[in-house]
Amino acid sequence: MIMSNAKKQKFTRLFFTYLILVIVMAAIIYPLLWTVGASFNPGNSLVSTTLIPENPTLYHYRELFAGNKNLPYVQWYMNSMKISVFTMIFTVISVSFTGYAFSRFRFKGRKNGLTLFLLLQMIPQFSALIALYVLAQMLGLMNSHWLLIVLYTGGQIPMNTYLMKGYMDSIPIDLDESARMDGAGPTRIFLQIIMPLAKPMLAVVAMNGFTGPLGDFVLSSVILRNTESYTLPIGLFNLVNDVQGGSYTTFAAGAILISIPVAIIFVLLQKNFVAGLTAGGTKG
């Protein structure tokens, strides 16, 4: 009887666990499938859109790359790639330095600095939009992609510094001491010992730095005002915000294409990505 009750409890737990997983998977996969189906449906309206198109067409994809002046999708795509790639590079470089400093050095203001980073994570991005808009106006950097890259990089530093510091704390300090005995300085230790061992967390930081700007709409819409300087989120939003009739199916096609570079980056980094994601918060 005891074994029977234990089996029933185990079965019940497994049943509800798998039920929750199925519900979550359906909630994630169904919108994606619907978007893919909408991108192949003829017309611009969602009324006649079906999950499985009756008359599938590539018209919307051809329209995106047709070079229409009112729909410079390729330009928007290149703008987004430029901003995301440079943000990823600068974020990895800056977070590597800050994570190493907070992990390996003891200096005045260290605890206050970590506390400040924690507080900065709690402040919503939109709370600083007015100040950033005024700053861009004063510096004459409206429609500047480089200003966005700097802002995105700065916004990535607090959270990713915590992740990087936590991972570096798990790297034995004995390695540093052995290298010092062999005459290595802090820079050499950082480049030849810490960085190779921190590849899993570098992959996580790189992924965060790349995907963050790619999906941002609020900040980029404040800084970028010219059609030619738009990123994909702004340009695609205008497709469905047109008062004369939104092109929802073309929007779906454009949204699907955004996932391609994210998938490529994930495939390139996946060997280290899972290990870094699970190990980043072990110490701090």
PDB file of C-alpha atoms in Angstrom:
ATOM      1  CA  MET A   1       0.000   0.000   0.000  1.00  0.00           C
ATOM      2  CA  ILE A   2       2.859   2.359   0.833  1.00  0.00           C
ATOM      3  CA  MET A   3       4.546   1.655  -2.485  1.00  0.00           C
ATOM      4  CA  SER A   4       1.257   2.109  -4.284  1.00  0.00           C
ATOM      5  CA  ASN A   5       0.686   5.540  -2.728  1.00  0.00           C
ATOM      6  CA  ALA A   6       4.255   6.554  -3.532  1.00  0.00           C
ATOM      7  CA  LYS A   7       3.770   5.529  -7.165  1.00  0.00           C
ATOM      8  CA  LYS A   8       0.502   7.450  -7.345  1.00  0.00           C
ATOM      9  CA  GLN A   9       2.154  10.586  -5.946  1.00  0.00           C
ATOM     10  CA  LYS A  10       5.057  10.229  -8.380  1.00  0.00           C
ATOM     11  CA  PHE A  11       2.648   9.746 -11.281  1.00  0.00           C
ATOM     12  CA  THR A  12       0.619  12.788 -10.208  1.00  0.00           C
ATOM     13  CA  ARG A  13       3.731  14.984  -9.974  1.00  0.00           C
ATOM     14  CA  LEU A  14       4.974  13.828 -13.368  1.00  0.00           C
ATOM     15  CA  PHE A  15       1.544  14.300 -14.922  1.00  0.00           C
ATOM     16  CA  PHE A  16       1.184  17.908 -13.783  1.00  0.00           C
ATOM     17  CA  THR A  17       4.843  18.643 -14.625  1.00  0.00           C
ATOM     18  CA  TYR A  18       4.409  17.452 -18.210  1.00  0.00           C
ATOM     19  CA  LEU A  19       1.032  19.171 -18.440  1.00  0.00           C
ATOM     20  CA  ILE A  20       2.610  22.514 -17.496  1.00  0.00           C
ATOM     21  CA  LEU A  21       5.447  21.923 -19.979  1.00  0.00           C
ATOM     22  CA  VAL A  22       2.968  21.161 -22.774  1.00  0.00           C
ATOM     23  CA  ILE A  23       0.955  24.316 -21.993  1.00  0.00           C
ATOM     24  CA  VAL A  24       4.090  26.472 -21.952  1.00  0.00           C
ATOM     25  CA  MET A  25       5.348  24.936 -25.206  1.00  0.00           C
ATOM     26  CA  ALA A  26       1.975  25.542 -26.860  1.00  0.00           C
ATOM     27  CA  ALA A  27       1.965  29.160 -25.666  1.00  0.00           C
ATOM     28  CA  ILE A  28       5.416  29.658 -27.203  1.00  0.00           C
ATOM     29  CA  ILE A  29       5.140  27.619 -30.396  1.00  0.00           C
ATOM     30  CA  TYR A  30       1.614  28.556 -31.510  1.00  0.00           C
ATOM     31  CA  PRO A  31       2.289  32.316 -31.997  1.00  0.00           C
ATOM     32  CA  LEU A  32       5.484  31.440 -33.858  1.00  0.00           C
ATOM     33  CA  LEU A  33       3.672  29.034 -36.195  1.00  0.00           C
ATOM     34  CA  TRP A  34       0.904  31.570 -36.698  1.00  0.00           C
ATOM     35  CA  THR A  35       3.443  34.250 -37.638  1.00  0.00           C
ATOM     36  CA  VAL A  36       5.126  31.911 -40.119  1.00  0.00           C
ATOM     37  CA  GLY A  37       1.746  31.066 -41.641  1.00  0.00           C
ATOM     38  CA  ALA A  38       0.741  34.726 -41.860  1.00  0.00           C
ATOM     39  CA  SER A  39       3.960  35.573 -43.718  1.00  0.00           C
ATOM     40  CA  PHE A  40       2.949  33.182 -46.532  1.00  0.00           C
ATOM     41  CA  ASN A  41      -0.704  34.258 -46.705  1.00  0.00           C
ATOM     42  CA  PRO A  42      -1.743  36.510 -49.620  1.00  0.00           C
ATOM     43  CA  GLY A  43      -3.119  39.971 -48.897  1.00  0.00           C
ATOM     44  CA  ASN A  44      -2.362  42.348 -46.046  1.00  0.00           C
ATOM     45  CA  SER A  45      -5.212  41.696 -43.627  1.00  0.00           C
ATOM     46  CA  LEU A  46      -5.277  39.337 -40.680  1.00  0.00           C
ATOM     47  CA  VAL A  47      -8.954  38.559 -41.225  1.00  0.00           C
ATOM     48  CA  SER A  48      -8.281  36.004 -43.949  1.00  0.00           C
ATOM     49  CA  THR A  49      -5.020  34.760 -42.439  1.00  0.00           C
ATOM     50  CA  THR A  50      -4.849  31.064 -41.561  1.00  0.00           C
ATOM     51  CA  LEU A  51      -2.259  28.978 -39.742  1.00  0.00           C
ATOM     52  CA  ILE A  52      -1.775  26.840 -42.853  1.00  0.00           C
ATOM     53  CA  PRO A  53      -2.094  29.074 -45.964  1.00  0.00           C
ATOM     54  CA  GLU A  54      -4.412  27.759 -48.660  1.00  0.00           C
ATOM     55  CA  ASN A  55      -2.551  29.660 -51.384  1.00  0.00           C
ATOM     56  CA  PRO A  56       0.951  30.243 -50.000  1.00  0.00           C
ATOM     57  CA  THR A  57       2.997  32.984 -51.593  1.00  0.00           C
ATOM     58  CA  LEU A  58       6.472  34.517 -51.275  1.00  0.00           C
ATOM     59  CA  TYR A  59       5.189  37.936 -52.304  1.00  0.00           C
ATOM     60  CA  HIS A  60       5.740  39.526 -48.890  1.00  0.00           C
ATOM     61  CA  TYR A  61       9.353  38.346 -48.726  1.00  0.00           C
ATOM     62  CA  ARG A  62      10.003  39.654 -52.243  1.00  0.00           C
ATOM     63  CA  GLU A  63       8.384  42.943 -51.256  1.00  0.00           C
ATOM     64  CA  LEU A  64      10.810  43.350 -48.355  1.00  0.00           C
ATOM     65  CA  PHE A  65      13.834  43.064 -50.653  1.00  0.00           C
ATOM     66  CA  ALA A  66      12.375  44.932 -53.640  1.00  0.00           C
ATOM     67  CA  GLY A  67      14.159  48.181 -52.725  1.00  0.00           C
ATOM     68  CA  ASN A  68      10.966  50.214 -52.279  1.00  0.00           C
ATOM     69  CA  LYS A  69      11.732  53.717 -50.986  1.00  0.00           C
ATOM     70  CA  ASN A  70       8.768  53.498 -48.633  1.00  0.00           C
ATOM     71  CA  LEU A  71       9.981  50.140 -47.318  1.00  0.00           C
ATOM     72  CA  PRO A  72      13.814  50.160 -47.033  1.00  0.00           C
ATOM     73  CA  TYR A  73      13.833  46.842 -45.179  1.00  0.00           C
ATOM     74  CA  VAL A  74      17.396  45.947 -46.163  1.00  0.00           C
ATOM     75  CA  GLN A  75      18.628  49.284 -44.773  1.00  0.00           C
ATOM     76  CA  TRP A  76      16.745  48.695 -41.535  1.00  0.00           C
ATOM     77  CA  TYR A  77      18.221  45.203 -41.333  1.00  0.00           C
ATOM     78  CA  MET A  78      21.761  46.474 -41.806  1.00  0.00           C
ATOM     79  CA  ASN A  79      21.203  49.223 -39.218  1.00  0.00           C
ATOM     80  CA  SER A  80      20.043  46.647 -36.667  1.00  0.00           C
ATOM     81  CA  MET A  81      22.966  44.329 -37.415  1.00  0.00           C
ATOM     82  CA  LYS A  82      25.445  47.203 -37.088  1.00  0.00           C
ATOM     83  CA  ILE A  83      24.046  48.299 -33.730  1.00  0.00           C
ATOM     84  CA  SER A  84      23.703  44.752 -32.350  1.00  0.00           C
ATOM     85  CA  VAL A  85      27.163  43.559 -33.427  1.00  0.00           C
ATOM     86  CA  PHE A  86      29.021  46.601 -32.078  1.00  0.00           C
ATOM     87  CA  THR A  87      26.990  46.546 -28.865  1.00  0.00           C
ATOM     88  CA  MET A  88      27.897  42.887 -28.419  1.00  0.00           C
ATOM     89  CA  ILE A  89      31.608  43.567 -28.980  1.00  0.00           C
ATOM     90  CA  PHE A  90      31.787  46.594 -26.671  1.00  0.00           C
ATOM     91  CA  THR A  91      29.681  44.852 -24.013  1.00  0.00           C
ATOM     92  CA  VAL A  92      31.940  41.788 -23.937  1.00  0.00           C
ATOM     93  CA  ILE A  93      35.057  43.973 -23.669  1.00  0.00           C
ATOM     94  CA  SER A  94      33.717  46.303 -20.967  1.00  0.00           C
ATOM     95  CA  VAL A  95      32.042  43.581 -18.897  1.00  0.00           C
ATOM     96  CA  SER A  96      35.214  41.474 -19.011  1.00  0.00           C
ATOM     97  CA  PHE A  97      37.123  44.338 -17.405  1.00  0.00           C
ATOM     98  CA  THR A  98      34.474  45.215 -14.811  1.00  0.00           C
ATOM     99  CA  GLY A  99      33.825  41.573 -13.890  1.00  0.00           C
ATOM    100  CA  TYR A 100      37.560  40.914 -13.480  1.00  0.00           C
ATOM    101  CA  ALA A 101      38.056  44.036 -11.388  1.00  0.00           C
ATOM    102  CA  PHE A 102      35.191  43.262  -8.987  1.00  0.00           C
ATOM    103  CA  SER A 103      36.150  39.596  -8.747  1.00  0.00           C
ATOM    104  CA  ARG A 104      39.908  39.775  -8.263  1.00  0.00           C
ATOM    105  CA  PHE A 105      40.671  43.194  -6.772  1.00  0.00           C
ATOM    106  CA  ARG A 106      39.760  44.698  -3.409  1.00  0.00           C
ATOM    107  CA  PHE A 107      39.514  48.466  -3.665  1.00  0.00           C
ATOM    108  CA  LYS A 108      37.748  51.338  -1.930  1.00  0.00           C
ATOM    109  CA  GLY A 109      34.151  51.647  -3.085  1.00  0.00           C
ATOM    110  CA  ARG A 110      33.958  48.065  -4.364  1.00  0.00           C
ATOM    111  CA  LYS A 111      30.881  47.121  -2.333  1.00  0.00           C
ATOM    112  CA  ASN A 112      29.231  50.456  -3.078  1.00  0.00           C
ATOM    113  CA  GLY A 113      29.904  49.923  -6.771  1.00  0.00           C
ATOM    114  CA  LEU A 114      28.231  46.513  -6.722  1.00  0.00           C
ATOM    115  CA  THR A 115      25.282  47.985  -4.841  1.00  0.00           C
ATOM    116  CA  LEU A 116      25.019  50.766  -7.421  1.00  0.00           C
ATOM    117  CA  PHE A 117      24.957  48.214 -10.238  1.00  0.00           C
ATOM    118  CA  LEU A 118      22.193  46.358  -8.420  1.00  0.00           C
ATOM    119  CA  LEU A 119      20.147  49.539  -8.057  1.00  0.00           C
ATOM    120  CA  LEU A 120      20.653  50.471 -11.713  1.00  0.00           C
ATOM    121  CA  GLN A 121      19.061  47.172 -12.726  1.00  0.00           C
ATOM    122  CA  MET A 122      15.896  48.144 -10.841  1.00  0.00           C
ATOM    123  CA  ILE A 123      15.398  51.443 -12.684  1.00  0.00           C
ATOM    124  CA  PRO A 124      13.122  51.087 -15.746  1.00  0.00           C
ATOM    125  CA  GLN A 125      14.671  52.144 -19.021  1.00  0.00           C
ATOM    126  CA  PHE A 126      11.832  54.457 -19.983  1.00  0.00           C
ATOM    127  CA  SER A 127      12.354  56.572 -16.844  1.00  0.00           C
ATOM    128  CA  ALA A 128      15.449  58.111 -18.465  1.00  0.00           C
ATOM    129  CA  LEU A 129      14.005  58.644 -21.943  1.00  0.00           C
ATOM    130  CA  ILE A 130      13.460  62.395 -21.549  1.00  0.00           C
ATOM    131  CA  ALA A 131      16.991  62.926 -20.244  1.00  0.00           C
ATOM    132  CA  LEU A 132      18.464  60.830 -23.063  1.00  0.00           C
ATOM    133  CA  TYR A 133      16.428  62.719 -25.656  1.00  0.00           C
ATOM    134  CA  VAL A 134      17.637  66.083 -24.316  1.00  0.00           C
ATOM    135  CA  LEU A 135      21.213  64.786 -24.199  1.00  0.00           C
ATOM    136  CA  ALA A 136      21.007  63.636 -27.819  1.00  0.00           C
ATOM    137  CA  GLN A 137      19.645  67.049 -28.839  1.00  0.00           C
ATOM    138  CA  MET A 138      22.392  68.922 -26.988  1.00  0.00           C
ATOM    139  CA  LEU A 139      25.148  66.776 -28.485  1.00  0.00           C
ATOM    140  CA  GLY A 140      23.650  66.882 -31.968  1.00  0.00           C
ATOM    141  CA  LEU A 141      23.469  63.094 -32.048  1.00  0.00           C
ATOM    142  CA  MET A 142      19.857  62.568 -33.017  1.00  0.00           C
ATOM    143  CA  ASN A 143      19.582  59.688 -35.523  1.00  0.00           C
ATOM    144  CA  SER A 144      23.054  58.545 -34.446  1.00  0.00           C
ATOM    145  CA  HIS A 145      23.575  54.787 -34.330  1.00  0.00           C
ATOM    146  CA  TRP A 146      26.766  55.270 -32.339  1.00  0.00           C
ATOM    147  CA  LEU A 147      24.889  57.047 -29.564  1.00  0.00           C
ATOM    148  CA  LEU A 148      22.519  54.087 -29.382  1.00  0.00           C
ATOM    149  CA  ILE A 149      25.464  51.684 -29.251  1.00  0.00           C
ATOM    150  CA  VAL A 150      26.959  53.604 -26.320  1.00  0.00           C
ATOM    151  CA  LEU A 151      23.611  53.677 -24.497  1.00  0.00           C
ATOM    152  CA  TYR A 152      22.953  49.991 -25.087  1.00  0.00           C
ATOM    153  CA  THR A 153      26.460  49.067 -23.968  1.00  0.00           C
ATOM    154  CA  GLY A 154      26.101  51.107 -20.795  1.00  0.00           C
ATOM    155  CA  GLY A 155      22.741  49.518 -20.082  1.00  0.00           C
ATOM    156  CA  GLN A 156      24.205  46.021 -20.474  1.00  0.00           C
ATOM    157  CA  ILE A 157      27.061  46.566 -18.019  1.00  0.00           C
ATOM    158  CA  PRO A 158      25.304  46.335 -14.599  1.00  0.00           C
ATOM    159  CA  MET A 159      23.492  43.011 -15.038  1.00  0.00           C
ATOM    160  CA  ASN A 160      26.240  41.327 -17.054  1.00  0.00           C
ATOM    161  CA  THR A 161      28.904  42.485 -14.603  1.00  0.00           C
ATOM    162  CA  TYR A 162      27.098  40.552 -11.864  1.00  0.00           C
ATOM    163  CA  LEU A 163      27.026  37.474 -14.080  1.00  0.00           C
ATOM    164  CA  MET A 164      30.678  37.790 -15.051  1.00  0.00           C
ATOM    165  CA  LYS A 165      31.836  38.451 -11.501  1.00  0.00           C
ATOM    166  CA  GLY A 166      29.915  35.431 -10.231  1.00  0.00           C
ATOM    167  CA  TYR A 167      31.522  33.197 -12.811  1.00  0.00           C
ATOM    168  CA  MET A 168      35.037  34.555 -12.230  1.00  0.00           C
ATOM    169  CA  ASP A 169      34.601  34.017  -8.511  1.00  0.00           C
ATOM    170  CA  SER A 170      34.241  30.300  -9.274  1.00  0.00           C
ATOM    171  CA  ILE A 171      37.672  30.239 -10.979  1.00  0.00           C
ATOM    172  CA  PRO A 172      40.237  29.197  -8.321  1.00  0.00           C
ATOM    173  CA  ILE A 173      42.362  32.071  -7.077  1.00  0.00           C
ATOM    174  CA  ASP A 174      45.263  29.614  -6.854  1.00  0.00           C
ATOM    175  CA  LEU A 175      45.691  29.920 -10.615  1.00  0.00           C
ATOM    176  CA  ASP A 176      46.351  33.644 -10.237  1.00  0.00           C
ATOM    177  CA  GLU A 177      48.847  33.068  -7.438  1.00  0.00           C
ATOM    178  CA  SER A 178      50.724  30.421  -9.417  1.00  0.00           C
ATOM    179  CA  ALA A 179      50.940  32.752 -12.409  1.00  0.00           C
ATOM    180  CA  ARG A 180      52.268  35.577 -10.203  1.00  0.00           C
ATOM    181  CA  MET A 181      55.003  33.268  -8.905  1.00  0.00           C
ATOM    182  CA  ASP A 182      56.017  32.718 -12.538  1.00  0.00           C
ATOM    183  CA  GLY A 183      56.264  36.488 -13.056  1.00  0.00           C
ATOM    184  CA  ALA A 184      52.886  37.143 -14.706  1.00  0.00           C
ATOM    185  CA  GLY A 185      51.203  40.482 -14.075  1.00  0.00           C
ATOM    186  CA  PRO A 186      47.467  41.236 -13.773  1.00  0.00           C
ATOM    187  CA  THR A 187      47.098  41.897 -17.521  1.00  0.00           C
ATOM    188  CA  ARG A 188      48.710  38.622 -18.518  1.00  0.00           C
ATOM    189  CA  ILE A 189      46.679  36.712 -15.943  1.00  0.00           C
ATOM    190  CA  PHE A 190      43.532  38.332 -17.267  1.00  0.00           C
ATOM    191  CA  LEU A 191      44.220  37.608 -20.941  1.00  0.00           C
ATOM    192  CA  GLN A 192      45.876  34.184 -20.768  1.00  0.00           C
ATOM    193  CA  ILE A 193      44.221  32.545 -17.767  1.00  0.00           C
ATOM    194  CA  ILE A 194      40.931  34.159 -16.793  1.00  0.00           C
ATOM    195  CA  MET A 195      39.532  34.906 -20.257  1.00  0.00           C
ATOM    196  CA  PRO A 196      40.009  31.379 -21.680  1.00  0.00           C
ATOM    197  CA  LEU A 197      38.352  29.889 -18.602  1.00  0.00           C
ATOM    198  CA  ALA A 198      35.504  32.433 -18.752  1.00  0.00           C
ATOM    199  CA  LYS A 199      34.403  31.515 -22.296  1.00  0.00           C
ATOM    200  CA  PRO A 200      31.029  30.125 -21.155  1.00  0.00           C
ATOM    201  CA  MET A 201      30.091  33.390 -19.470  1.00  0.00           C
ATOM    202  CA  LEU A 202      31.505  35.441 -22.335  1.00  0.00           C
ATOM    203  CA  ALA A 203      29.071  33.556 -24.589  1.00  0.00           C
ATOM    204  CA  VAL A 204      26.159  34.539 -22.333  1.00  0.00           C
ATOM    205  CA  VAL A 205      27.250  38.185 -22.278  1.00  0.00           C
ATOM    206  CA  ALA A 206      27.690  38.171 -26.063  1.00  0.00           C
ATOM    207  CA  MET A 207      24.204  36.729 -26.541  1.00  0.00           C
ATOM    208  CA  ASN A 208      22.673  39.334 -24.230  1.00  0.00           C
ATOM    209  CA  GLY A 209      24.558  42.129 -25.962  1.00  0.00           C
ATOM    210  CA  PHE A 210      23.395  41.013 -29.393  1.00  0.00           C
ATOM    211  CA  THR A 211      19.721  40.289 -28.731  1.00  0.00           C
ATOM    212  CA  GLY A 212      19.061  43.305 -26.488  1.00  0.00           C
ATOM    213  CA  PRO A 213      19.330  46.032 -29.165  1.00  0.00           C
ATOM    214  CA  LEU A 214      17.751  43.782 -31.789  1.00  0.00           C
ATOM    215  CA  GLY A 215      14.455  43.725 -29.920  1.00  0.00           C
ATOM    216  CA  ASP A 216      14.440  47.228 -28.455  1.00  0.00           C
ATOM    217  CA  PHE A 217      11.793  49.663 -29.624  1.00  0.00           C
ATOM    218  CA  VAL A 218      11.363  52.295 -26.903  1.00  0.00           C
ATOM    219  CA  LEU A 219      14.862  53.783 -26.746  1.00  0.00           C
ATOM    220  CA  SER A 220      15.601  53.512 -30.461  1.00  0.00           C
ATOM    221  CA  SER A 221      12.307  55.215 -31.383  1.00  0.00           C
ATOM    222  CA  VAL A 222      13.292  58.224 -29.260  1.00  0.00           C
ATOM    223  CA  ILE A 223      16.741  58.647 -30.821  1.00  0.00           C
ATOM    224  CA  LEU A 224      16.071  57.595 -34.417  1.00  0.00           C
ATOM    225  CA  ARG A 225      13.653  59.811 -36.345  1.00  0.00           C
ATOM    226  CA  ASN A 226      14.699  59.460 -40.012  1.00  0.00           C
ATOM    227  CA  THR A 227      13.328  56.535 -42.013  1.00  0.00           C
ATOM    228  CA  GLU A 228      16.800  55.674 -43.328  1.00  0.00           C
ATOM    229  CA  SER A 229      18.203  55.363 -39.801  1.00  0.00           C
ATOM    230  CA  TYR A 230      15.415  53.142 -38.440  1.00  0.00           C
ATOM    231  CA  THR A 231      16.122  49.761 -36.928  1.00  0.00           C
ATOM    232  CA  LEU A 232      13.918  46.742 -37.614  1.00  0.00           C
ATOM    233  CA  PRO A 233      11.563  47.155 -34.609  1.00  0.00           C
ATOM    234  CA  ILE A 234      10.748  50.762 -35.567  1.00  0.00           C
ATOM    235  CA  GLY A 235      10.404  50.059 -39.270  1.00  0.00           C
ATOM    236  CA  LEU A 236       8.208  47.002 -38.782  1.00  0.00           C
ATOM    237  CA  PHE A 237       6.038  48.845 -36.268  1.00  0.00           C
ATOM    238  CA  ASN A 238       5.321  51.497 -38.869  1.00  0.00           C
ATOM    239  CA  LEU A 239       4.075  48.780 -41.210  1.00  0.00           C
ATOM    240  CA  VAL A 240       1.194  47.970 -38.874  1.00  0.00           C
ATOM    241  CA  ASN A 241       0.745  51.518 -37.591  1.00  0.00           C
ATOM    242  CA  ASP A 242      -0.127  52.992 -40.991  1.00  0.00           C
ATOM    243  CA  VAL A 243      -3.445  54.831 -40.700  1.00  0.00           C
ATOM    244  CA  GLN A 244      -4.275  53.900 -44.304  1.00  0.00           C
ATOM    245  CA  GLY A 245      -4.066  50.207 -43.531  1.00  0.00           C
ATOM    246  CA  GLY A 246      -1.386  48.164 -41.865  1.00  0.00           C
ATOM    247  CA  SER A 247       0.446  45.455 -43.773  1.00  0.00           C
ATOM    248  CA  TYR A 248       0.307  42.724 -41.148  1.00  0.00           C
ATOM    249  CA  THR A 249       1.428  39.882 -43.394  1.00  0.00           C
ATOM    250  CA  THR A 250       4.501  41.812 -44.562  1.00  0.00           C
ATOM    251  CA  PHE A 251       5.176  42.585 -40.902  1.00  0.00           C
ATOM    252  CA  ALA A 252       5.059  38.842 -40.168  1.00  0.00           C
ATOM    253  CA  ALA A 253       7.552  38.120 -42.954  1.00  0.00           C
ATOM    254  CA  GLY A 254       9.915  40.804 -41.669  1.00  0.00           C
ATOM    255  CA  ALA A 255       9.597  39.547 -38.100  1.00  0.00           C
ATOM    256  CA  ILE A 256      10.486  35.989 -39.138  1.00  0.00           C
ATOM    257  CA  LEU A 257      13.682  37.188 -40.815  1.00  0.00           C
ATOM    258  CA  ILE A 258      14.804  38.883 -37.573  1.00  0.00           C
ATOM    259  CA  SER A 259      15.200  35.467 -35.963  1.00  0.00           C
ATOM    260  CA  ILE A 260      17.843  34.326 -38.479  1.00  0.00           C
ATOM    261  CA  PRO A 261      20.862  36.225 -37.027  1.00  0.00           C
ATOM    262  CA  VAL A 262      19.757  35.331 -33.477  1.00  0.00           C
ATOM    263  CA  ALA A 263      19.666  31.655 -34.436  1.00  0.00           C
ATOM    264  CA  ILE A 264      23.108  31.911 -36.071  1.00  0.00           C
ATOM    265  CA  ILE A 265      24.641  33.558 -32.992  1.00  0.00           C
ATOM    266  CA  PHE A 266      23.042  30.961 -30.728  1.00  0.00           C
ATOM    267  CA  VAL A 267      24.388  28.075 -32.826  1.00  0.00           C
ATOM    268  CA  LEU A 268      27.883  29.574 -32.788  1.00  0.00           C
ATOM    269  CA  LEU A 269      27.816  30.085 -29.019  1.00  0.00           C
ATOM    270  CA  GLN A 270      25.703  27.137 -27.876  1.00  0.00           C
ATOM    271  CA  LYS A 271      28.674  24.985 -26.781  1.00  0.00           C
ATOM    272  CA  ASN A 272      29.489  27.511 -24.071  1.00  0.00           C
ATOM    273  CA  PHE A 273      26.078  29.151 -23.683  1.00  0.00           C
ATOM    274  CA  VAL A 274      24.346  26.561 -21.463  1.00  0.00           C
ATOM    275  CA  ALA A 275      27.321  26.128 -19.132  1.00  0.00           C
ATOM    276  CA  GLY A 276      27.708  29.877 -18.658  1.00  0.00           C
ATOM    277  CA  LEU A 277      24.002  30.475 -18.145  1.00  0.00           C
ATOM    278  CA  THR A 278      23.765  27.911 -15.341  1.00  0.00           C
ATOM    279  CA  ALA A 279      27.039  28.819 -13.617  1.00  0.00           C
ATOM    280  CA  GLY A 280      26.961  32.600 -13.631  1.00  0.00           C
ATOM    281  CA  GLY A 281      25.149  33.128 -10.358  1.00  0.00           C
ATOM    282  CA  THR A 282      26.838  30.495  -8.218  1.00  0.00           C
ATOM    283  CA  LYS A 283      28.930  33.030  -6.307  1.00  0.00           C
ATOM    284  CA  GLY A 284      28.774  36.738  -5.794  1.00  0.00           C
TER     285      GLY A 284
END
